[in-house]
Coordinates of C-alpha atoms in Angstrom, one line a residue:
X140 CA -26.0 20.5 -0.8
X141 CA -26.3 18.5 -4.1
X142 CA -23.4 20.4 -6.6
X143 CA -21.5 21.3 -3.8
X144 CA -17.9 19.9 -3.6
X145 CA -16.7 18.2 -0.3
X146 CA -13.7 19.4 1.2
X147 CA -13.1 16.1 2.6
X148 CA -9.5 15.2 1.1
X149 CA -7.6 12.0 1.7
X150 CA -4.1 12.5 2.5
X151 CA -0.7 11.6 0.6
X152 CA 0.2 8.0 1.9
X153 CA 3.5 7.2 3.1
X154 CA 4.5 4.2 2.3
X155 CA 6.9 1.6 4.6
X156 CA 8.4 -1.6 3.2
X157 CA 8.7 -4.0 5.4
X158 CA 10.0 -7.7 4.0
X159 CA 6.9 -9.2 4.1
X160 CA 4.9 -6.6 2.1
X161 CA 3.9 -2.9 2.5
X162 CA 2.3 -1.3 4.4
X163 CA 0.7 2.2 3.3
X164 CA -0.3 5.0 6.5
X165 CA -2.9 7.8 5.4
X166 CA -4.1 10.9 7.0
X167 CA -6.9 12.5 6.6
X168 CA -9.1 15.6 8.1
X169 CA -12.2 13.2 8.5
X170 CA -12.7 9.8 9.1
X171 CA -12.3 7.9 5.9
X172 CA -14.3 5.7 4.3
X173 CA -14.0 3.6 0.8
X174 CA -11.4 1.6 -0.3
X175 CA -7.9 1.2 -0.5
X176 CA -6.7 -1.1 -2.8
X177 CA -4.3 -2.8 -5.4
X178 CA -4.7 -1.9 -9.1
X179 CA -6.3 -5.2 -10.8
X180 CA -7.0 -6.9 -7.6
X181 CA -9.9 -5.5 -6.2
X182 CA -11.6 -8.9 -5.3
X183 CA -8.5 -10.7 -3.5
X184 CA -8.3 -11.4 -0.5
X185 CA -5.3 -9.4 1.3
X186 CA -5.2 -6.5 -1.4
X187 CA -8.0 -5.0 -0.7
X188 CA -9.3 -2.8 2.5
X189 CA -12.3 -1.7 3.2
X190 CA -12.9 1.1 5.3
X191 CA -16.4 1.6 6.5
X192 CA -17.0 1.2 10.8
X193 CA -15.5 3.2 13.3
X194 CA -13.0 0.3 14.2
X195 CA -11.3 0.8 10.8
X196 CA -11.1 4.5 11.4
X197 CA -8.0 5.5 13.9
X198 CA -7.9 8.2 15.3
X199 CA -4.2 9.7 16.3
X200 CA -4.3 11.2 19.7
X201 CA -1.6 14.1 19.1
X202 CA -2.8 15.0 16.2
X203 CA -6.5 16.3 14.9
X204 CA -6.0 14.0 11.9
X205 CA -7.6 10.6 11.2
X206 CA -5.0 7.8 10.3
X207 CA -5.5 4.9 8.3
X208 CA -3.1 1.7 7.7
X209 CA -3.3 -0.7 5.0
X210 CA -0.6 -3.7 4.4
X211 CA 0.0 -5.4 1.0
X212 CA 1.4 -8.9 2.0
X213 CA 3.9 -10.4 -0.7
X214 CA 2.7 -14.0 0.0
X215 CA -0.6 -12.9 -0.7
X216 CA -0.9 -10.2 -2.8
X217 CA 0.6 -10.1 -6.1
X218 CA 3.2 -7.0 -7.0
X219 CA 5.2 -6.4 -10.4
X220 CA 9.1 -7.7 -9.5
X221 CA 11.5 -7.0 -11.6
X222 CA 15.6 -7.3 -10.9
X223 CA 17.9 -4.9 -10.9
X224 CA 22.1 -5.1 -11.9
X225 CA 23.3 -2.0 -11.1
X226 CA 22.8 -1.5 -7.8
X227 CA 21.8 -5.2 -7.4
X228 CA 18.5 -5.7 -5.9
X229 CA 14.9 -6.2 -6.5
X230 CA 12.1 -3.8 -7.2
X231 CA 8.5 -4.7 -5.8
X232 CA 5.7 -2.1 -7.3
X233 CA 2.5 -1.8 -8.0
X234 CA -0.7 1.1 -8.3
X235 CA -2.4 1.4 -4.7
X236 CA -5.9 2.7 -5.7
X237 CA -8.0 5.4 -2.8
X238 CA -11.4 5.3 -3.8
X239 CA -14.2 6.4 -1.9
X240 CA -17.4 4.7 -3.8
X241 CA -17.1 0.7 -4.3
X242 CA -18.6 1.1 -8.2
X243 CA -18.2 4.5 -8.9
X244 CA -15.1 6.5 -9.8
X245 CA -15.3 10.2 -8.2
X246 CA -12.9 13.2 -8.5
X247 CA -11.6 12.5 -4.7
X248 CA -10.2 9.2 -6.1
X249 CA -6.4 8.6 -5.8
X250 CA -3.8 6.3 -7.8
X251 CA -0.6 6.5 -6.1
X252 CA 2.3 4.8 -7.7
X253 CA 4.3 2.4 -5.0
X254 CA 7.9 0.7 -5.1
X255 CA 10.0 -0.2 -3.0
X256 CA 13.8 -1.6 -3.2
X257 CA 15.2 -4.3 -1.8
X258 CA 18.8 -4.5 -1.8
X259 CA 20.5 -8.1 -2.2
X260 CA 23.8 -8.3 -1.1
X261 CA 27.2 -9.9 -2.6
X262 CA 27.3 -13.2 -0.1
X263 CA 30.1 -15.5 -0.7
X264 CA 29.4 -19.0 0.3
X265 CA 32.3 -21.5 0.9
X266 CA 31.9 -25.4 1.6
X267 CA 33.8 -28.2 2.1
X268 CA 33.1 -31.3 -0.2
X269 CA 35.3 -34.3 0.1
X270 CA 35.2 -36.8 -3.1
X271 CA 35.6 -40.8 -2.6

């Protein structure tokens, strides 16, 4: 009915970083469609999903939830770094966008802050070098 509000609700993600990129897992009560996407990258290639057949809709069999899976590749998709001192490592982020209309913004649409930490460790390196 037209004024009615759906009770269709797209779950938290959790969010796995992997070092290649992240990857973002959704549940939801009914098969989602829209997109899932990267904040300022909604046209590129590899940061952007697009949820709209069956086939990008998985269904868990344990569970009466729908699952979704979306991966952020480094190599292709651009995230803020920024280094850290103190504990030494790097800091990959960025603002992974739910929507479920391709031009319009509704109130079911999501922004969901993501970072993830990569720790570098203290490697010392030793060589030999012989000078003639």
């Amino acid at each position: 009915m037209c004024g009615e509000k759906s009770k269709k609700k797209s779950g938290i993600p959790t969010i796995k970083c992997t070092p290649d990129g992240v990857y973002a897992f959704m549940n939801t009560s009914e098969p989602f469609t829209g997109h899932v996407y990267l904040k300022g990258h909604f046209g590129k290639k590899g940061c952007h999903r697009h949820f709209d057949s069956e086939e990008d809709r998985q269904v868990e069999t344990n569970s009466p939830m729908y699952s979704t899976k979306t991966k952020f590749r480094f190599d292709a998709c651009p995230m803020r770094r920024k280094r850290q001192i103190n504990p030494r490592g790097l800091i990959m982020s960025g603002v992974m966008v739910v929507a479920h209309h391709s031009t319009l913004l509704t109130y079911r649409d999501r922004a969901y802050r993501i970072e993830c930490y990569y720790r570098e460790d203290n490697n010392v390196v030793q060589t030999e070098m012989r000078v003639k």
